[in-house]
Coordinates of C-alpha atoms and ligand atoms in Angstrom, one line a residue:
Chain A
M1 CA -56.2 5.5 4.3
S2 CA -56.0 4.0 8.3
L3 CA -55.7 6.3 10.8
V4 CA -53.2 5.1 13.8
V5 CA -53.1 7.6 16.6
L6 CA -50.3 7.0 18.7
M7 CA -49.2 8.6 21.6
P8 CA -46.6 11.2 21.4
R9 CA -43.1 10.5 22.0
T10 CA -40.9 12.9 23.7
Q11 CA -37.0 13.2 23.9
T12 CA -34.8 16.4 25.0
R13 CA -30.9 16.5 25.1
T14 CA -28.6 19.3 26.1
F15 CA -25.5 20.2 24.0
P16 CA -22.4 22.1 24.5
A17 CA -22.7 25.1 22.4
R18 CA -19.6 24.0 20.1
Y19 CA -19.2 23.2 16.4
E20 CA -17.9 19.7 17.3
S21 CA -21.8 18.9 18.7
L22 CA -23.2 19.5 15.3
A23 CA -22.7 15.9 14.4
A24 CA -24.3 14.8 17.9
I25 CA -27.3 16.9 17.1
D26 CA -28.0 16.3 13.8
R27 CA -27.7 12.6 14.9
F28 CA -30.3 12.9 17.1
V29 CA -32.8 14.5 15.3
A30 CA -32.7 12.7 12.5
A31 CA -32.9 9.9 14.5
A32 CA -36.3 11.3 15.6
A33 CA -37.2 12.3 11.2
E34 CA -36.2 8.0 10.9
E35 CA -39.3 7.5 13.8
A36 CA -41.2 10.2 12.1
S37 CA -40.8 7.8 9.0
F38 CA -39.9 10.9 6.8
D39 CA -38.2 9.5 3.6
E40 CA -34.6 9.6 3.2
C41 CA -34.4 13.2 1.4
T42 CA -36.9 14.8 4.0
V43 CA -34.7 13.4 7.3
Y44 CA -31.8 15.2 5.4
Q45 CA -33.5 18.4 5.0
V46 CA -35.0 18.0 8.6
E47 CA -31.4 17.6 9.9
L48 CA -29.9 20.3 7.4
A49 CA -32.7 23.2 9.1
V50 CA -31.1 21.6 12.7
D51 CA -27.8 22.3 12.0
E52 CA -28.3 25.7 10.6
A53 CA -30.6 27.0 13.6
C54 CA -27.6 25.9 15.5
S55 CA -24.2 26.8 13.6
N56 CA -26.9 30.3 13.7
I57 CA -27.2 30.0 17.7
I58 CA -23.1 29.2 18.1
E59 CA -21.8 32.0 15.6
H60 CA -24.9 34.8 16.6
A61 CA -26.5 34.7 19.5
Y62 CA -23.4 33.2 21.4
G63 CA -20.9 35.1 19.7
G64 CA -18.8 32.2 18.7
E65 CA -17.7 29.0 20.3
G66 CA -18.0 28.9 24.7
S67 CA -19.6 27.9 27.5
G68 CA -23.5 28.2 26.6
T69 CA -25.3 24.9 25.8
I70 CA -27.9 24.2 23.3
E71 CA -31.3 22.3 24.6
C72 CA -32.6 20.2 21.8
S73 CA -35.9 18.5 22.4
Y74 CA -38.3 16.7 20.0
R75 CA -41.9 15.4 19.6
I76 CA -43.4 13.3 17.1
Q77 CA -47.3 13.1 17.5
D78 CA -49.2 11.6 14.4
E79 CA -47.0 12.5 11.6
E80 CA -45.3 15.6 12.7
L81 CA -42.0 15.9 13.7
T82 CA -41.4 19.5 16.1
V83 CA -37.8 20.3 17.0
I84 CA -37.3 23.1 19.8
L85 CA -34.1 24.6 20.4
R86 CA -33.2 26.6 23.4
D87 CA -30.6 29.0 24.1
Q88 CA -29.2 31.5 26.8
G89 CA -27.7 34.4 23.9
Q90 CA -28.3 37.1 22.5
P91 CA -32.2 37.5 21.1
F92 CA -32.6 38.8 17.7
D93 CA -35.0 40.3 15.5
P94 CA -35.3 37.8 13.0
E95 CA -37.9 40.2 10.7
T96 CA -34.7 42.6 10.1
V97 CA -32.8 39.6 8.4
P98 CA -32.5 40.0 4.7
E99 CA -33.5 37.5 2.0
P100 CA -30.1 36.3 0.9
N101 CA -29.0 36.7 -2.7
L102 CA -29.9 33.9 -4.5
S103 CA -28.6 35.3 -8.0
A104 CA -27.3 32.8 -10.9
N105 CA -24.7 35.3 -11.3
I106 CA -21.6 34.3 -9.3
Q107 CA -19.8 37.3 -8.5
E108 CA -23.3 38.7 -7.4
R109 CA -23.8 36.2 -4.6
T110 CA -22.4 36.5 -0.6
G111 CA -21.9 33.4 0.4
G112 CA -23.7 34.0 4.0
G113 CA -27.2 34.6 4.3
L114 CA -28.6 31.3 3.5
G115 CA -29.1 29.4 6.5
L116 CA -32.4 31.3 8.3
Y117 CA -33.5 31.1 4.1
M118 CA -33.4 27.5 4.2
I119 CA -34.7 26.7 7.7
R120 CA -38.1 28.4 6.3
Q121 CA -37.4 26.7 2.5
I122 CA -38.1 23.2 4.7
M123 CA -39.8 23.4 8.0
D124 CA -43.4 23.8 7.7
E125 CA -43.4 26.1 10.4
V126 CA -40.8 28.3 12.4
N127 CA -41.4 30.6 15.4
F128 CA -38.9 32.5 17.4
D129 CA -39.7 33.2 21.1
F130 CA -37.3 35.6 22.7
E131 CA -39.8 36.6 25.7
S132 CA -39.2 32.8 27.0
E133 CA -37.8 32.4 30.5
A134 CA -36.5 30.0 29.6
G135 CA -33.9 31.9 27.1
N136 CA -34.6 32.0 23.5
V137 CA -36.9 28.9 22.0
L138 CA -37.2 28.5 18.4
T139 CA -39.9 26.0 17.8
M140 CA -39.9 24.3 13.6
V141 CA -42.5 21.9 12.6
K142 CA -42.3 19.5 9.8
R143 CA -45.1 17.4 8.5
K144 CA -44.8 14.0 6.7
K145 CA -45.7 14.7 2.8
H146 CA -48.5 12.9 1.4
S147 CA -48.0 11.7 -2.5
M148 CA -50.8 12.6 -4.5
R149 CA -52.5 9.5 -6.1
Chain B
M1 CA -14.6 14.8 7.6
E2 CA -11.9 13.2 5.2
I3 CA -10.1 14.9 2.6
A4 CA -7.8 13.0 -0.6
T5 CA -6.7 14.8 -3.3
R6 CA -5.0 13.6 -6.5
E7 CA -3.7 15.9 -9.2
F8 CA -4.0 15.4 -12.5
K9 CA -2.5 17.6 -16.1
R10 CA -5.2 19.5 -16.5
C11 CA -7.6 19.7 -12.7
A12 CA -7.3 18.8 -9.3
V13 CA -9.6 16.0 -8.0
I14 CA -10.9 16.8 -4.4
E15 CA -12.9 13.7 -2.3
V16 CA -14.7 14.6 0.5
S17 CA -16.0 12.1 2.8
G18 CA -18.5 12.6 6.1
R19 CA -19.4 15.9 7.1
I20 CA -19.3 19.3 5.7
D21 CA -20.4 21.4 8.4
S22 CA -19.4 24.5 10.5
A23 CA -16.8 22.2 12.5
T24 CA -15.2 20.5 9.5
A25 CA -15.7 23.8 6.4
P26 CA -12.7 25.8 7.5
Q27 CA -10.9 22.2 6.7
L28 CA -12.2 21.9 3.4
A29 CA -11.6 26.0 2.5
A30 CA -7.8 25.3 3.5
V31 CA -7.2 22.5 1.1
L32 CA -9.4 24.5 -2.0
H33 CA -7.3 28.1 -1.0
D34 CA -4.3 25.9 -1.3
Y35 CA -4.8 25.1 -4.8
T36 CA -6.1 28.2 -5.9
D37 CA -3.1 30.0 -4.5
K38 CA -0.9 28.4 -6.6
G39 CA -3.0 28.9 -9.4
Q40 CA -4.7 25.4 -9.9
Y41 CA -8.8 27.1 -10.9
N42 CA -9.7 23.6 -12.6
L43 CA -11.5 21.6 -9.9
V44 CA -13.8 18.6 -9.3
L45 CA -14.9 18.1 -6.1
D46 CA -16.0 14.6 -5.6
M47 CA -19.1 14.3 -3.8
S48 CA -19.8 10.8 -3.2
D49 CA -18.9 10.3 0.1
V50 CA -20.5 13.3 1.7
D51 CA -23.2 12.6 4.3
F52 CA -24.2 16.2 4.9
I53 CA -22.6 19.5 3.9
S54 CA -24.8 22.9 5.4
S55 CA -24.6 26.5 4.8
A56 CA -20.9 26.8 5.6
G57 CA -19.9 24.4 3.0
L58 CA -22.1 26.0 0.8
R59 CA -20.3 29.2 1.5
V60 CA -16.7 27.4 1.0
L61 CA -18.0 26.2 -2.5
I62 CA -19.3 29.8 -3.4
D63 CA -16.3 31.6 -2.4
T64 CA -14.1 29.3 -4.3
Q65 CA -16.0 29.2 -7.3
K66 CA -15.9 33.2 -7.2
T67 CA -11.6 32.3 -7.2
C68 CA -11.9 30.1 -10.1
E69 CA -14.3 31.5 -12.6
R70 CA -12.5 35.2 -12.4
L71 CA -10.7 35.8 -15.7
N72 CA -12.7 32.7 -17.2
R73 CA -9.5 31.5 -15.5
G74 CA -11.1 28.0 -14.6
R75 CA -14.0 26.1 -12.4
L76 CA -14.8 24.2 -9.4
V77 CA -17.0 21.3 -10.8
L78 CA -18.9 19.1 -8.6
A79 CA -19.4 15.1 -9.4
D80 CA -20.9 12.4 -8.0
V81 CA -23.4 14.8 -5.5
P82 CA -25.7 12.5 -3.4
E83 CA -29.8 12.7 -3.9
P84 CA -30.4 14.7 -0.8
I85 CA -27.7 16.7 -1.2
C86 CA -28.7 17.6 -4.4
E87 CA -31.9 18.8 -3.4
A88 CA -31.1 20.8 -0.8
F89 CA -28.2 22.8 -3.1
D90 CA -31.5 23.3 -5.2
L91 CA -33.0 25.4 -2.4
A92 CA -29.8 27.0 -1.9
G93 CA -30.0 28.0 -6.0
F94 CA -26.6 26.1 -6.4
V95 CA -27.9 24.3 -10.0
A96 CA -27.4 27.9 -11.8
L97 CA -23.6 27.9 -10.2
F98 CA -21.8 24.8 -10.7
D99 CA -21.6 22.0 -13.3
F100 CA -22.9 18.9 -12.1
Y101 CA -21.6 15.7 -13.5
D102 CA -22.9 12.2 -12.6
E103 CA -19.2 10.6 -12.5
V104 CA -15.4 12.0 -11.8
V105 CA -14.6 11.0 -14.9
E106 CA -16.8 13.0 -16.8
A107 CA -15.8 15.8 -14.6
V108 CA -11.8 15.7 -14.8
G109 CA -12.2 14.7 -18.9
T110 CA -13.9 18.2 -19.6
F111 CA -11.1 20.0 -18.5
Chain C
M1 CA -17.6 -8.6 -26.7
E2 CA -19.4 -5.0 -26.4
I3 CA -17.7 -1.6 -27.0
A4 CA -19.1 1.7 -25.4
T5 CA -17.3 4.6 -25.7
R6 CA -17.3 8.6 -24.4
E7 CA -15.6 11.3 -25.8
F8 CA -13.9 13.9 -23.2
K9 CA -12.7 17.0 -23.8
R10 CA -8.5 16.0 -24.8
C11 CA -9.5 12.2 -25.1
A12 CA -12.1 9.6 -25.8
V13 CA -12.4 6.3 -23.6
I14 CA -13.3 2.8 -25.3
E15 CA -15.0 0.4 -22.8
V16 CA -14.8 -2.7 -24.0
S17 CA -16.3 -6.1 -22.2
G18 CA -15.7 -9.8 -23.1
R19 CA -13.4 -11.3 -25.3
I20 CA -11.1 -9.6 -27.9
D21 CA -9.7 -12.7 -30.2
S22 CA -10.1 -13.1 -33.8
A23 CA -14.1 -13.7 -34.1
T24 CA -13.8 -9.7 -32.1
A25 CA -10.9 -8.0 -32.6
P26 CA -12.2 -6.6 -36.0
Q27 CA -14.9 -4.9 -34.6
L28 CA -12.2 -2.9 -32.1
A29 CA -10.0 -2.2 -34.7
A30 CA -13.0 -0.5 -36.8
V31 CA -14.0 1.5 -33.5
L32 CA -10.6 2.4 -33.0
H33 CA -9.9 3.5 -36.6
D34 CA -13.2 5.5 -36.5
Y35 CA -11.4 7.4 -33.9
T36 CA -8.0 8.0 -35.8
D37 CA -9.6 8.5 -38.7
K38 CA -11.2 11.7 -37.7
G39 CA -8.1 13.0 -35.5
Q40 CA -8.7 11.9 -31.9
Y41 CA -5.1 9.8 -31.3
N42 CA -5.6 10.8 -27.5
L43 CA -7.2 7.1 -26.8
V44 CA -7.8 5.4 -23.2
L45 CA -9.0 2.1 -23.3
D46 CA -10.8 0.6 -20.3
M47 CA -10.1 -3.1 -19.6
S48 CA -11.9 -3.3 -16.5
D49 CA -14.7 -6.4 -18.0
V50 CA -12.2 -8.0 -20.7
D51 CA -12.3 -11.2 -19.6
F52 CA -10.0 -12.2 -22.8
I53 CA -7.1 -10.9 -25.2
S54 CA -5.4 -12.9 -28.2
S55 CA -2.5 -11.7 -30.0
A56 CA -5.4 -10.8 -32.7
G57 CA -6.5 -8.1 -30.4
L58 CA -3.1 -7.1 -29.5
R59 CA -2.2 -6.6 -33.1
V60 CA -4.7 -4.0 -33.2
L61 CA -3.3 -2.3 -30.1
I62 CA 0.1 -2.6 -31.5
D63 CA -1.6 -1.1 -34.8
T64 CA -3.5 1.7 -33.2
Q65 CA -0.6 2.7 -31.0
K66 CA 1.6 3.2 -33.9
T67 CA -0.7 5.4 -35.4
C68 CA -1.1 7.3 -32.1
E69 CA 2.1 8.1 -31.6
R70 CA 3.3 8.8 -35.0
L71 CA 4.6 13.0 -35.1
N72 CA 3.8 13.0 -31.3
R73 CA 0.5 14.0 -32.0
G74 CA -1.0 11.6 -28.9
R75 CA -1.1 8.0 -27.2
L76 CA -3.1 5.3 -26.9
V77 CA -3.5 4.1 -23.0
L78 CA -4.6 0.9 -20.9
A79 CA -6.7 1.6 -17.9
D80 CA -7.8 -0.9 -15.5
V81 CA -5.9 -3.8 -16.7
P82 CA -7.1 -7.6 -14.8
E83 CA -4.0 -9.3 -13.5
P84 CA -4.5 -12.4 -16.0
I85 CA -4.3 -10.1 -18.9
C86 CA -1.7 -8.0 -17.2
E87 CA 0.8 -11.0 -17.2
A88 CA 0.2 -12.2 -20.7
F89 CA 1.2 -8.5 -21.8
D90 CA 4.1 -8.9 -19.7
L91 CA 5.0 -12.3 -22.2
A92 CA 4.3 -10.2 -25.1
G93 CA 6.8 -7.4 -24.6
F94 CA 3.7 -5.1 -23.8
V95 CA 4.9 -3.0 -20.7
A96 CA 7.2 -0.7 -22.5
L97 CA 4.9 0.0 -25.4
F98 CA 1.9 1.4 -23.4
D99 CA 0.7 3.4 -20.3
F100 CA -1.1 1.5 -17.4
Y101 CA -3.6 2.9 -15.2
D102 CA -4.9 1.8 -12.6
E103 CA -8.3 3.6 -13.1
V104 CA -10.0 5.4 -15.9
V105 CA -9.8 8.7 -14.1
E106 CA -6.3 8.8 -14.4
A107 CA -5.9 8.0 -17.8
V108 CA -8.7 10.4 -18.7
G109 CA -6.5 13.1 -16.6
T110 CA -3.1 12.9 -18.2
F111 CA -4.4 13.9 -21.0
Chain D
M1 CA 4.0 -33.4 0.3
S2 CA 1.2 -36.4 0.2
L3 CA 1.2 -37.7 -3.0
V4 CA -2.6 -38.9 -4.5
V5 CA -2.7 -41.0 -7.5
L6 CA -5.2 -40.1 -9.3
M7 CA -6.3 -41.7 -12.7
P8 CA -6.0 -39.9 -15.4
R9 CA -9.1 -37.9 -16.5
T10 CA -9.4 -37.2 -20.5
Q11 CA -12.1 -35.4 -22.6
T12 CA -11.9 -34.7 -26.5
R13 CA -14.5 -32.8 -28.8
T14 CA -14.6 -31.8 -32.5
F15 CA -15.3 -28.0 -33.2
P16 CA -15.5 -25.8 -36.6
A17 CA -12.6 -24.4 -38.1
R18 CA -14.0 -20.9 -37.7
Y19 CA -13.1 -17.8 -35.3
E20 CA -16.7 -18.0 -33.5
S21 CA -15.9 -21.8 -32.0
L22 CA -12.6 -19.7 -30.1
A23 CA -15.1 -19.3 -27.5
A24 CA -16.3 -22.2 -26.9
I25 CA -12.6 -24.3 -27.3
D26 CA -11.3 -21.8 -24.7
R27 CA -14.1 -22.5 -22.1
F28 CA -14.0 -26.4 -22.8
V29 CA -9.8 -25.8 -22.3
A30 CA -10.1 -23.5 -19.2
A31 CA -12.8 -25.7 -17.4
A32 CA -9.7 -28.6 -17.8
A33 CA -6.9 -26.2 -16.6
E34 CA -9.7 -25.3 -13.5
E35 CA -10.1 -29.3 -13.0
A36 CA -6.3 -29.5 -13.0
S37 CA -6.5 -26.8 -10.4
F38 CA -4.0 -24.4 -11.5
D39 CA -4.3 -20.8 -10.2
E40 CA -6.6 -18.0 -11.9
C41 CA -3.4 -16.9 -14.5
T42 CA -2.3 -19.9 -15.3
V43 CA -6.0 -21.0 -16.1
Y44 CA -5.9 -17.7 -18.7
Q45 CA -2.3 -18.7 -20.0
V46 CA -3.1 -22.0 -21.1
E47 CA -6.6 -20.6 -22.4
L48 CA -4.7 -18.2 -24.3
A49 CA -1.7 -20.7 -25.5
V50 CA -4.1 -22.8 -27.0
D51 CA -6.6 -19.8 -28.6
E52 CA -3.3 -18.6 -29.8
A53 CA -2.8 -22.2 -31.5
C54 CA -6.4 -22.7 -33.1
S55 CA -6.6 -19.1 -34.6
N56 CA -3.0 -20.1 -36.3
I57 CA -5.6 -23.8 -37.1
I58 CA -7.6 -21.7 -39.0
E59 CA -5.6 -18.6 -40.4
H60 CA -2.6 -20.6 -41.6
A61 CA -3.6 -24.4 -41.7
Y62 CA -6.8 -23.6 -43.2
G63 CA -6.4 -21.0 -45.2
G64 CA -9.4 -18.9 -43.4
E65 CA -12.4 -20.2 -42.5
G66 CA -14.1 -23.1 -43.8
S67 CA -15.1 -26.5 -43.5
G68 CA -12.6 -27.7 -41.4
T69 CA -12.9 -28.4 -37.7
I70 CA -10.6 -29.2 -34.7
E71 CA -10.3 -31.9 -32.9
C72 CA -9.6 -30.9 -28.9
S73 CA -8.4 -33.5 -26.4
Y74 CA -7.7 -33.0 -23.3
R75 CA -5.7 -35.2 -20.4
I76 CA -5.5 -34.5 -16.7
Q77 CA -2.8 -36.9 -14.9
D78 CA -1.5 -35.7 -11.5
E79 CA -0.6 -32.3 -12.2
E80 CA -0.3 -32.3 -15.6
L81 CA -2.5 -30.8 -18.0
T82 CA -2.1 -32.3 -21.9
V83 CA -3.8 -30.5 -24.5
I84 CA -3.9 -32.0 -28.3
L85 CA -5.3 -30.5 -31.3
R86 CA -5.8 -31.8 -33.9
D87 CA -6.8 -30.6 -37.5
Q88 CA -6.6 -31.6 -41.6
G89 CA -5.2 -28.1 -42.8
Q90 CA -1.9 -27.6 -44.3
P91 CA 1.7 -28.8 -42.5
F92 CA 4.2 -26.2 -41.8
D93 CA 7.5 -26.1 -40.7
P94 CA 7.5 -24.6 -37.2
E95 CA 11.8 -24.5 -37.5
T96 CA 11.7 -21.9 -40.1
V97 CA 9.0 -19.0 -38.3
P98 CA 11.1 -16.5 -37.4
E99 CA 11.2 -15.0 -33.5
P100 CA 9.1 -12.0 -33.3
N101 CA 10.2 -8.4 -32.7
L102 CA 9.9 -7.8 -29.2
S103 CA 11.0 -4.3 -29.7
A104 CA 10.6 -1.1 -26.7
N105 CA 10.2 1.1 -29.8
I106 CA 6.5 0.9 -31.1
Q107 CA 7.4 1.4 -34.8
E108 CA 9.6 -1.0 -35.0
R109 CA 6.8 -3.4 -34.0
T110 CA 5.0 -5.6 -36.4
G111 CA 1.9 -7.0 -35.1
G112 CA 2.0 -10.2 -35.9
G113 CA 4.5 -13.2 -34.9
L114 CA 2.9 -13.3 -31.8
G115 CA 1.0 -16.5 -31.3
L116 CA 3.8 -18.9 -31.9
Y117 CA 6.3 -16.9 -29.3
M118 CA 3.5 -17.0 -26.6
I119 CA 2.5 -20.3 -26.8
R120 CA 6.1 -21.8 -26.2
Q121 CA 6.5 -19.0 -23.6
I122 CA 3.4 -20.6 -21.9
M123 CA 3.4 -24.1 -22.4
D124 CA 6.3 -26.8 -20.6
E125 CA 6.3 -29.0 -23.6
V126 CA 5.3 -27.8 -27.7
N127 CA 5.4 -30.8 -30.2
F128 CA 4.1 -30.6 -34.0
D129 CA 3.6 -33.7 -35.5
F130 CA 2.7 -33.5 -39.0
E131 CA 3.2 -37.1 -40.3
S132 CA 0.2 -38.4 -38.2
E133 CA -2.7 -40.2 -40.2
A134 CA -4.5 -38.1 -38.0
G135 CA -3.7 -35.2 -39.7
N136 CA -1.2 -32.5 -37.7
V137 CA -0.9 -32.6 -34.4
L138 CA 0.2 -30.3 -31.6
T139 CA 0.4 -31.6 -28.3
M140 CA 0.7 -29.3 -25.5
V141 CA 1.7 -29.5 -21.8
K142 CA 1.4 -27.7 -18.9
R143 CA 2.6 -28.8 -15.6
K144 CA 1.7 -27.3 -12.1
K145 CA 3.9 -24.9 -10.5
H146 CA 4.6 -25.3 -7.0
S147 CA 5.6 -22.0 -4.9
M148 CA 9.5 -22.5 -3.1
R149 CA 9.2 -22.8 0.5
Ligands
ADP1 N1 -30.0 32.4 16.7 C1 -28.9 33.7 16.2 N2 -28.8 34.9 16.8 C2 -28.7 36.1 16.6 N3 -28.9 36.3 15.2 C3 -29.2 35.5 14.2 C4 -29.3 33.9 14.9 N4 -29.8 33.3 13.7 C5 -29.5 33.8 12.7 N5 -29.2 35.3 13.0 C6 -29.0 36.8 12.1 O1 -29.3 36.8 10.8 C7 -28.6 36.3 9.7 C8 -28.6 35.4 8.9 O2 -28.3 34.3 9.0 P1 -27.9 33.3 8.7 O3 -29.2 32.9 7.2 O4 -28.2 32.1 8.8 O5 -26.7 33.4 7.5 P2 -25.2 34.0 8.0 O6 -25.2 32.9 9.2 O7 -24.5 32.6 7.1 O8 -25.3 35.2 8.2 C9 -27.1 36.3 10.6 O9 -26.0 37.0 10.1 C10 -27.4 36.9 12.2 O10 -27.6 38.4 12.1
ADP2 N1 -1.3 -23.8 -37.1 C1 -0.4 -23.7 -38.5 N2 -0.4 -24.0 -39.7 C2 0.6 -23.3 -40.7 N3 1.8 -22.4 -40.1 C3 1.3 -21.7 -38.9 C4 0.2 -22.3 -38.0 N4 0.5 -21.9 -37.1 C5 1.9 -20.9 -37.6 N5 2.2 -20.7 -38.4 C6 3.2 -20.1 -39.3 O1 4.1 -19.6 -38.5 C7 3.5 -18.1 -38.4 C8 4.0 -17.2 -37.1 O2 2.9 -17.6 -36.4 P1 2.1 -16.7 -35.1 O3 3.3 -16.6 -33.8 O4 0.8 -17.1 -34.7 O5 2.1 -15.0 -35.5 P2 0.8 -14.8 -36.5 O6 0.0 -16.1 -37.2 O7 0.6 -13.5 -36.3 O8 1.8 -14.6 -38.6 C9 2.8 -17.7 -39.2 O9 2.5 -16.8 -39.6 C10 2.7 -18.9 -40.3 O10 3.3 -19.0 -41.6

């Protein structure tokens, strides 16, 4: 494997905390994941994780669509993509969130609770920080998988 | 998101294109509820042109499937699901909840 | 001529490609008779890849339709018929004898 | 309309009187119809008329597949395609052939008798000659339709 050390590339954009922003946020992050040369399914999953996190910020941190914002930054270094989301909404304790019911019996299923679960399934690191001066900070890292050979 | 529907003798096909996210999922829910409200519980979701579906969309599908399968009166099946969406469905334990068909015609042909 | 078949819950789809002429019509007749012999009278002929059909083929379709429609037990319908073949069907007074569908999924959806 | 007078183009080929020859005969005639610059549906119909005529020669004139041949010639002149089929089988009297039943009631339909009917529907001239030294001669003419304007 040839090792190429690249300068980190970073970018930041701020979006209104509204559901209509999700498509633009997803495009912004998907472009970053493509730049990090992730495969199609990984790009999709990173987009999904960020969409879930932003939907939660709007729905739960801000308590619905309103006047807040979501600041989205990413950094690509080597083969790692870091996405950071910042908001000024209510903090919460992720530890208290129960695991979703993944039963194969449809009538036992509750439709909700899948967002946080999928974020953790998809991303290699997920860290919430509610102490920051900058508001709530969610940092998610995705590393490129190399196929075994 | 755009939604086109076709009604057949024994099922309806709902063809969605674009994104199913928190912004658009309510629209899809409305169309699906229209069918279940009037007693059509055999539904095919044609996903060939869906670019993206978040848990907001998954919730709509689960809720609709619950309604359809109650009393064994029908089911919602998924057709022509793009590969990245398939993998994401897997994460959410969706494979056990829905019948998947490669082509819409196969899905229609099971009703 | 090549023939591929698919069986669904309420009908079978027979997909023919190439030429249906005096040389090949007997093959098509054999496949259709297999279905009617075992009691499957709801048949969809997918003609999207048919290049040519002569009166030898028309005769097979008429004979099969007679068998299917007897006692109201079913029917043979034609799907995705190429334009030149449509016009030739018109010459033979075929339009009154068969239901035509633009797409196979619509044909399957009527049974 | 500009009038271009072209030399007639003619070609002749002989095929075994077997059903497997129909595809090759049809291709030969379809190429001629394309050369005469007929539209797609007209090319198809000329092909159909010739296929019907050749099927009849094999089935009725020769009484089935055997050792006979079908000689197929065409001539393109101006905007007219003439196709001539010759065989050495039994002659017949086209006048005695009844019109097919074109009823819209399927149970009244007999599958047969459509070939000759469609030939006459499609071609502008259809002439049988059983007196010829060359055997039975079927001459069919198709003229290019001009759209009214
Ligand atoms: N950014 C957030 N701010 C406040 N609460 C959150 C946030 N993200 C998640 N939560 C809490 O975690 C729960 C689970 O979230 P999630 O798995 O996305 O499912 P859902 O949003 O469907 O309930 C939410 O119901 C909410 O109580
Ligand atoms: N070339 C031929 N030689 C002898 N008989 C013919 C020929 N062409 C047609 N016929 C007679 O005309 C009848 C009608 O022909 P056609 O319309 O092609 O229908 P089919 O071949 O299905 O009977 C035939 O049944 C046959 O008796």
